[in-house]
One Martini backbone bead per residue (centre of mass of N, CA, C, O) as a GRO file, in nm:
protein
  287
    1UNK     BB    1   0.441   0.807  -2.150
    2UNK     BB    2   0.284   0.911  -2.460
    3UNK     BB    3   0.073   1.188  -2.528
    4UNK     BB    4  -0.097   1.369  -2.731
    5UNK     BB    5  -0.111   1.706  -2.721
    6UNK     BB    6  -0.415   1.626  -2.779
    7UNK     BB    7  -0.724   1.550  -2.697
    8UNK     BB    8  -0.980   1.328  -2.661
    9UNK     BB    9  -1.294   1.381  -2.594
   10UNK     BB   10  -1.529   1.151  -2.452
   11UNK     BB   11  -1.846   1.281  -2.335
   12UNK     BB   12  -2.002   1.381  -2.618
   13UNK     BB   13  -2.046   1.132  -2.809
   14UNK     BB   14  -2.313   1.006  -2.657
   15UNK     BB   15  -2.581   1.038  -2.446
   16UNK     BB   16  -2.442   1.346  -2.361
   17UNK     BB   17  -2.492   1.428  -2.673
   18UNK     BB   18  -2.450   1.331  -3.009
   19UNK     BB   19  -2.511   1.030  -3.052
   20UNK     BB   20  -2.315   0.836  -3.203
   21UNK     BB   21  -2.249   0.616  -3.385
   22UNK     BB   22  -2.054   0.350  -3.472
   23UNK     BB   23  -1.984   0.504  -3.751
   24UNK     BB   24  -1.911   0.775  -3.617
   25UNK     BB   25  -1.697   0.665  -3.398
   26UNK     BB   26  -1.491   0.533  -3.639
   27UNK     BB   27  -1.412   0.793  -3.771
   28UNK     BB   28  -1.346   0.984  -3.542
   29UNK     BB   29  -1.074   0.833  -3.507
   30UNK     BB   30  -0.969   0.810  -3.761
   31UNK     BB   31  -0.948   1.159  -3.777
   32UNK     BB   32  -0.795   1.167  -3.551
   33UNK     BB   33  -0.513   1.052  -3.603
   34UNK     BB   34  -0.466   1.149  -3.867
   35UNK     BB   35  -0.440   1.433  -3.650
   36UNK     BB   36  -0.271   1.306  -3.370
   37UNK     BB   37  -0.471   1.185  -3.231
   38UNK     BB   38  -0.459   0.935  -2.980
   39UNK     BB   39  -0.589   0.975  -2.774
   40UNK     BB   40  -0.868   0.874  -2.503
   41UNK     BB   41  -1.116   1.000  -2.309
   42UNK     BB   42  -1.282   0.817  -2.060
   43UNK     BB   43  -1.551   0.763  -1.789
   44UNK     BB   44  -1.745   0.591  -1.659
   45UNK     BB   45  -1.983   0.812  -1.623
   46UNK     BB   46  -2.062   0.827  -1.938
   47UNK     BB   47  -2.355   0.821  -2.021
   48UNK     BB   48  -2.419   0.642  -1.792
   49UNK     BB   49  -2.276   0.410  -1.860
   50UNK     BB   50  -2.200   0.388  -2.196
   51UNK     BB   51  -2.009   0.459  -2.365
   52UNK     BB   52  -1.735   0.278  -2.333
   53UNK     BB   53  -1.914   0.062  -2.491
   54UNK     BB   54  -1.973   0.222  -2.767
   55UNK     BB   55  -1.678   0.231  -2.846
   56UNK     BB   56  -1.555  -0.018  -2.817
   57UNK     BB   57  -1.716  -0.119  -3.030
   58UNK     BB   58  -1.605   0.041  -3.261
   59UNK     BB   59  -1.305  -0.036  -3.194
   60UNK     BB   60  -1.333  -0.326  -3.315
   61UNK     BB   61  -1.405  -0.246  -3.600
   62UNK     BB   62  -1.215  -0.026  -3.695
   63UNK     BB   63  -0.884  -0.137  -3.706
   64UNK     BB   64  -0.739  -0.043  -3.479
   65UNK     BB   65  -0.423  -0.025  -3.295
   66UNK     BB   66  -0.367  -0.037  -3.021
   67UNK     BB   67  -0.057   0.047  -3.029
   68UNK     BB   68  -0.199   0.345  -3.178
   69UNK     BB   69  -0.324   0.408  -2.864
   70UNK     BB   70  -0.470   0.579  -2.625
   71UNK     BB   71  -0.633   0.520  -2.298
   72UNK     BB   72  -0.856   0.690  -2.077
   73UNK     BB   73  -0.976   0.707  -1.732
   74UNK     BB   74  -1.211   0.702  -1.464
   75UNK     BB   75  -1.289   0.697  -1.118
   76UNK     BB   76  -1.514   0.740  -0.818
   77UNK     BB   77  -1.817   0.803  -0.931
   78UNK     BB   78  -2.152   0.753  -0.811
   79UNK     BB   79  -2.380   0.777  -1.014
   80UNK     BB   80  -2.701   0.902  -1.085
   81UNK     BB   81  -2.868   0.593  -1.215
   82UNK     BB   82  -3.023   0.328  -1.382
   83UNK     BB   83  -2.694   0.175  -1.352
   84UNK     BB   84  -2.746   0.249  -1.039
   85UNK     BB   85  -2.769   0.186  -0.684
   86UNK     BB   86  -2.798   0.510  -0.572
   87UNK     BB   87  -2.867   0.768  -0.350
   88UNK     BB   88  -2.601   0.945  -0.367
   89UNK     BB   89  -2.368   1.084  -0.472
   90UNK     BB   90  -2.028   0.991  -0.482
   91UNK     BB   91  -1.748   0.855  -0.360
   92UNK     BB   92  -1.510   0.522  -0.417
   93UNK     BB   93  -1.183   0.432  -0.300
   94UNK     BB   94  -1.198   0.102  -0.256
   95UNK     BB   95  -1.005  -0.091  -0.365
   96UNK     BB   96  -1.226  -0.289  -0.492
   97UNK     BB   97  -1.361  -0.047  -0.646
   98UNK     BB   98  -1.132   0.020  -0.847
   99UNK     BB   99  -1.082  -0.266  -0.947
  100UNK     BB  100  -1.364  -0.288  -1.059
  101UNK     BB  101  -1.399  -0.056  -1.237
  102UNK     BB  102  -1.118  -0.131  -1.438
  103UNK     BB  103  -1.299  -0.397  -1.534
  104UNK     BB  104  -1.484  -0.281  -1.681
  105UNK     BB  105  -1.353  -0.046  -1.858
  106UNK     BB  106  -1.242  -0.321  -2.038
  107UNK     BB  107  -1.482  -0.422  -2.146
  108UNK     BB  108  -1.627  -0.187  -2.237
  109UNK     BB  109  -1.340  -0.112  -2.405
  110UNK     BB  110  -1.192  -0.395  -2.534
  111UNK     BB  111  -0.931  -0.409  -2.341
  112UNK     BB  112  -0.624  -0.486  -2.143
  113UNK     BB  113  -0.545  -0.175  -2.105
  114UNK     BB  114  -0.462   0.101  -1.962
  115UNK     BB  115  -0.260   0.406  -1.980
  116UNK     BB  116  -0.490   0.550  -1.775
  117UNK     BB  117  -0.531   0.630  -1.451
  118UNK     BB  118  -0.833   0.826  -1.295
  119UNK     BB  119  -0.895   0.995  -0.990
  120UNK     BB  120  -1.166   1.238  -1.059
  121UNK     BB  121  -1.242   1.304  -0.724
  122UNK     BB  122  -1.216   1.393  -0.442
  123UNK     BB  123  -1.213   1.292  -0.128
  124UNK     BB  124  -1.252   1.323   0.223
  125UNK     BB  125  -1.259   0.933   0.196
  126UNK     BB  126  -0.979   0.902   0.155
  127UNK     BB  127  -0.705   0.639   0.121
  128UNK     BB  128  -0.423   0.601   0.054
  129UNK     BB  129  -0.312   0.316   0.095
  130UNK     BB  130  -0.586   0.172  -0.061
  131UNK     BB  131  -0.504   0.305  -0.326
  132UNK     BB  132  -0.210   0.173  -0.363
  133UNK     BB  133  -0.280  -0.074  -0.374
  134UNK     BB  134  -0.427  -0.114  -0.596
  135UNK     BB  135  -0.236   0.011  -0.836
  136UNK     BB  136  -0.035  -0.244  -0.759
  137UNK     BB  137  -0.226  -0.462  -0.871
  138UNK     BB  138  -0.314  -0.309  -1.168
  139UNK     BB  139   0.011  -0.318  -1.269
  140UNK     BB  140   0.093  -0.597  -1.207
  141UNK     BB  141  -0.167  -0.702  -1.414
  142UNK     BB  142  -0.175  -0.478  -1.647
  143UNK     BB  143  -0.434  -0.265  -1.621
  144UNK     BB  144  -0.238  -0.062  -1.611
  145UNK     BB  145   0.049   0.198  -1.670
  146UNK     BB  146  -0.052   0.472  -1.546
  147UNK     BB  147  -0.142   0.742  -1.248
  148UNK     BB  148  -0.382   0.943  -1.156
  149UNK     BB  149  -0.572   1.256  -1.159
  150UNK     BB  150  -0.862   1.480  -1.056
  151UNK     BB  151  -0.896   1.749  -0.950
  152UNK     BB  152  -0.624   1.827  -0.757
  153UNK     BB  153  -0.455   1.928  -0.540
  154UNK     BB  154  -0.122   1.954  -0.366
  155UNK     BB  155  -0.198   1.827  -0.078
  156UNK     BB  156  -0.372   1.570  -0.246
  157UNK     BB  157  -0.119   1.458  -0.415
  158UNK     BB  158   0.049   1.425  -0.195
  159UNK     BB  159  -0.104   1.212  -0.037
  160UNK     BB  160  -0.066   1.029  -0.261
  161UNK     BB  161   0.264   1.008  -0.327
  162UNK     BB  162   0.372   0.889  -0.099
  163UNK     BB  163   0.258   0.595  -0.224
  164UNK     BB  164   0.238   0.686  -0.463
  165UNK     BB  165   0.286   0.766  -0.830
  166UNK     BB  166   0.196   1.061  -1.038
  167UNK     BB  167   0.163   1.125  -1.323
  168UNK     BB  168  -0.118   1.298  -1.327
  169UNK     BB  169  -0.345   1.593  -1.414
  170UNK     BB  170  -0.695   1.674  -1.415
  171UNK     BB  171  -0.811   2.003  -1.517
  172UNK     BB  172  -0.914   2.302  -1.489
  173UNK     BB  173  -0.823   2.475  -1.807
  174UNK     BB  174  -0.810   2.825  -1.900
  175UNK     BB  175  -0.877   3.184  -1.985
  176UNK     BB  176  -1.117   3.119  -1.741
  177UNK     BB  177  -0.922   2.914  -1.587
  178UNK     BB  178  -0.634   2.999  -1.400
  179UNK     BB  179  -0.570   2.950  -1.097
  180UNK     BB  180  -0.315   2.754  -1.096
  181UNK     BB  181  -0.099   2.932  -1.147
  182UNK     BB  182  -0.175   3.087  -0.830
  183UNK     BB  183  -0.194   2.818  -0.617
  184UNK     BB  184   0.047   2.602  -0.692
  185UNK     BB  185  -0.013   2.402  -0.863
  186UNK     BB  186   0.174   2.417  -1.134
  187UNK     BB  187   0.436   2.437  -0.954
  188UNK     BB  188   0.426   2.124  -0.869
  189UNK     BB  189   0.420   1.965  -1.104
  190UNK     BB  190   0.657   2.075  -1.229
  191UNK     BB  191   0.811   1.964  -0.971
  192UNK     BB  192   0.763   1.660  -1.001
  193UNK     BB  193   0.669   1.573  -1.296
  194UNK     BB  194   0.334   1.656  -1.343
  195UNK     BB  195   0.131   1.622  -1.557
  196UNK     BB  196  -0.122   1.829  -1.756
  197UNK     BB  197  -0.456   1.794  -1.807
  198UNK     BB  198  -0.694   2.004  -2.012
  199UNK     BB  199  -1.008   2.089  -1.890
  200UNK     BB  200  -1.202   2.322  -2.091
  201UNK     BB  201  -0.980   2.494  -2.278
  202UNK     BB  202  -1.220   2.733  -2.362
  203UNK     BB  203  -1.411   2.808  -2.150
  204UNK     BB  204  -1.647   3.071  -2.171
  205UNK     BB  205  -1.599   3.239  -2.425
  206UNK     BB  206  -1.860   3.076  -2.592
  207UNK     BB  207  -2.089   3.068  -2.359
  208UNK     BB  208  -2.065   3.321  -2.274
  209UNK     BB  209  -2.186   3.726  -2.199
  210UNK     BB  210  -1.939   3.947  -2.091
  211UNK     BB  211  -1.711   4.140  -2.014
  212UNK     BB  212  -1.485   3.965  -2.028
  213UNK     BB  213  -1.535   3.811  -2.335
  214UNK     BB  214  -1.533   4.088  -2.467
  215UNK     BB  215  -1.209   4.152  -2.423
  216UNK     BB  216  -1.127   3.906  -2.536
  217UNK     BB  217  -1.242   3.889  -2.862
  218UNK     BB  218  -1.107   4.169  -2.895
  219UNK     BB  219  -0.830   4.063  -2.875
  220UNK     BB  220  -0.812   3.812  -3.058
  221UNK     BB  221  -0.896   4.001  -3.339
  222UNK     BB  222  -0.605   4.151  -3.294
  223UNK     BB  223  -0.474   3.829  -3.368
  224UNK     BB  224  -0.538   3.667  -3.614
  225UNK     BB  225  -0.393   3.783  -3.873
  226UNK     BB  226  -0.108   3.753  -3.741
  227UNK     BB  227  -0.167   3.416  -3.669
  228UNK     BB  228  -0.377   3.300  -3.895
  229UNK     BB  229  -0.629   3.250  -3.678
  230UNK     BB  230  -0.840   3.108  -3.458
  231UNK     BB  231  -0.985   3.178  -3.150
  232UNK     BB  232  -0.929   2.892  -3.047
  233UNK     BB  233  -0.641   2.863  -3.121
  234UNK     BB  234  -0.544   3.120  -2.945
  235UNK     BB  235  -0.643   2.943  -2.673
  236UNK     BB  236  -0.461   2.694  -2.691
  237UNK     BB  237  -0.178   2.862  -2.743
  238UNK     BB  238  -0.202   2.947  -2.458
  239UNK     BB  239  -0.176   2.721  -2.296
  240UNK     BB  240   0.079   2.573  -2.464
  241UNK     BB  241   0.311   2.824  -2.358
  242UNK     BB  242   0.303   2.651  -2.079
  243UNK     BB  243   0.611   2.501  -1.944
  244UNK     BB  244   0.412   2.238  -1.858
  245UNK     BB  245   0.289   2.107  -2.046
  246UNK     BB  246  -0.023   2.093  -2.226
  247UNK     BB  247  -0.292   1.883  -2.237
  248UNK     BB  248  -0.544   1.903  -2.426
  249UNK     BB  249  -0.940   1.842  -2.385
  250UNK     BB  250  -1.108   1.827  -2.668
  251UNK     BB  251  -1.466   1.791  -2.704
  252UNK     BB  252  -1.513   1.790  -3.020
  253UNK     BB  253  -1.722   1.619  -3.298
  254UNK     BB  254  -1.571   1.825  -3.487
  255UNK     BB  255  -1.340   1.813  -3.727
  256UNK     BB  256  -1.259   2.074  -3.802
  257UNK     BB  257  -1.193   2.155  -3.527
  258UNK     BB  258  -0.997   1.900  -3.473
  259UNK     BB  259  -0.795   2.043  -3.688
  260UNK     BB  260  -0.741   2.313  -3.579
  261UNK     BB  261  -0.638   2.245  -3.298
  262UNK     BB  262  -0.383   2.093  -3.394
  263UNK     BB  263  -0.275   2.390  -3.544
  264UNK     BB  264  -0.225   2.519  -3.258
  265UNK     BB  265   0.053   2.378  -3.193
  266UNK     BB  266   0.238   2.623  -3.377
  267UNK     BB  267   0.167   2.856  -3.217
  268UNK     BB  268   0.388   3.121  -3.134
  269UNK     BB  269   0.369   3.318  -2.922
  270UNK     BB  270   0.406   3.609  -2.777
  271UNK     BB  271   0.486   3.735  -2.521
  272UNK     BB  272   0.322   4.008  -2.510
  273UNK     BB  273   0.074   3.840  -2.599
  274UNK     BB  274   0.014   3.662  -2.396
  275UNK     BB  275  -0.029   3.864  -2.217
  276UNK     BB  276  -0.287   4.027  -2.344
  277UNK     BB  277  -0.495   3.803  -2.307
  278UNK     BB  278  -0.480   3.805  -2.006
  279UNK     BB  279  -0.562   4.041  -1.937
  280UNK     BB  280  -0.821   4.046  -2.049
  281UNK     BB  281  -0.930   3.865  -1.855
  282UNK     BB  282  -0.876   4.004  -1.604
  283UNK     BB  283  -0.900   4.355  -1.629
  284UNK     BB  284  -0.586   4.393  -1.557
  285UNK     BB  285  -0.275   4.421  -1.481
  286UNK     BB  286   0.000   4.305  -1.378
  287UNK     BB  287   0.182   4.366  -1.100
   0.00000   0.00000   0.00000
């Protein structure tokens, strides 16, 4: 299964964030695809249980053929909201649980299949192989296609893969949260041949205002005009150089920067600035 190279993150399309209507859901899908972004990064929990709903009905209206989108959603977190009868957040993979969330959110986004179900963030009361029930009858009824995780350790992994097989792992990864490069994440998924795709690729370069932070903005400064770039394109192209082949998911629902985001793919970084900016984020030398 084929994922555009940039994901279109829609956590802030609803009402965590934007509150699109109807009509610039519509637009907004239709400005990614124009610019190859194909993919749409969904959760059940976005919006309280509400985007998936509010997408669906724009992408029927939008007039987009589903065989030229990819749909990726998560389930297992159970969020307090006023739309769940829940006591305290928790996680829930059971059989039964899986496939009923599932089974929403197809109703809510109006579709007969995800391209991708990911287990959103790991339970310490996870069974593997109630989980493999699950995505195995999931399968054969064709309601998923890929079968992925995310936020997983390489255990987390292990542990699920070994009854099922895991297509994705979807984590946080930018230049101020690489930590899998080094505690053996990118290491295995590289290994198993688990994609990877990467939320909040932007890291908090541009949250935060720290030691760190100023010493990234200074450095990309310093490359900017070298590869006629803007600093958050520079911040993707170095994500987008490590050889897991990392697929940005971007949450921006500003159209210009969702074209400039793009443009970040053709950036070829040379070795050497590539260790500059990691440097950077570090602020000390490689061993």
């Amino acid at each position: 299964m084929r994922y555009s190279r940039l994901i279109a993150g829609t956590m802030t399309w609803g009402s965590w964030g934007k509150q699109l209507s109807k009509k610039e859901m519509d637009a907004l899908m239709h400005h990614c695809i124009t610019n190859n972004i194909t993919t749409f990064d969904h959760a059940d929990i976005y919006g309280a249980y509400t985007t998936e709903a509010d997408f669906g009905k724009a992408f029927i209206d939008s007039g987009i053929k589903r065989e030229d989108i990819q749909l990726i959603s998560k389930c297992g977190i159970q969020y307090l909201s006023d739309n769940r009868n829940n006591k305290v957040k928790h996680y829930d993979y059971s059989k039964e649980y899986i496939i009923w969330s599932v089974e929403e959110s197809l109703k809510n986004l109006q579709t007969e299949y995800l391209d991708l179900l990911l287990l959103h963030r790991p339970s310490p009361l996870m069974v593997a192989e109630e989980i493999a029930e699950a995505i195995t009858i999931l399968k054969k009824d064709g309601k998923i296609r890929d079968f992925g995780v995310s936020n997983f350790s390489p255990s987390q992994m292990d542990m699920v893969s070994l009854r099922i097989d895991i297509d994705v792992n979807q984590i946080e990864f930018s230049l101020t949260e690489h930590s899998a490069m080094h505690n053996g994440t990118l290491d295995y998924m590289t290994t198993c041949g688990i994609k990877l795709m990467a939320w909040s690729p932007l890291g908090s370069v541009f949250r935060e205002d720290n030691e760190q932070t100023r010493r990234i903005h200074k450095q990309l400064g310093e490359l900017m005009d070298k590869y006629n770039a803007t600093e958050d394109q520079l911040l993707l192209a170095w994500i987008m150089k490590h050889p897991a082949g990392i697929h940005p998911v971007v949450g921006t629902t500003n159209k210009k920067r969702l074209t400039q985001a793009v443009e970040a793919s053709k950036i070829e970084l040379e070795l050497e600035d590539w260790f500059l900016i990691l440097v950077a984020s570090q602020g000390h030398k490689v061993p």
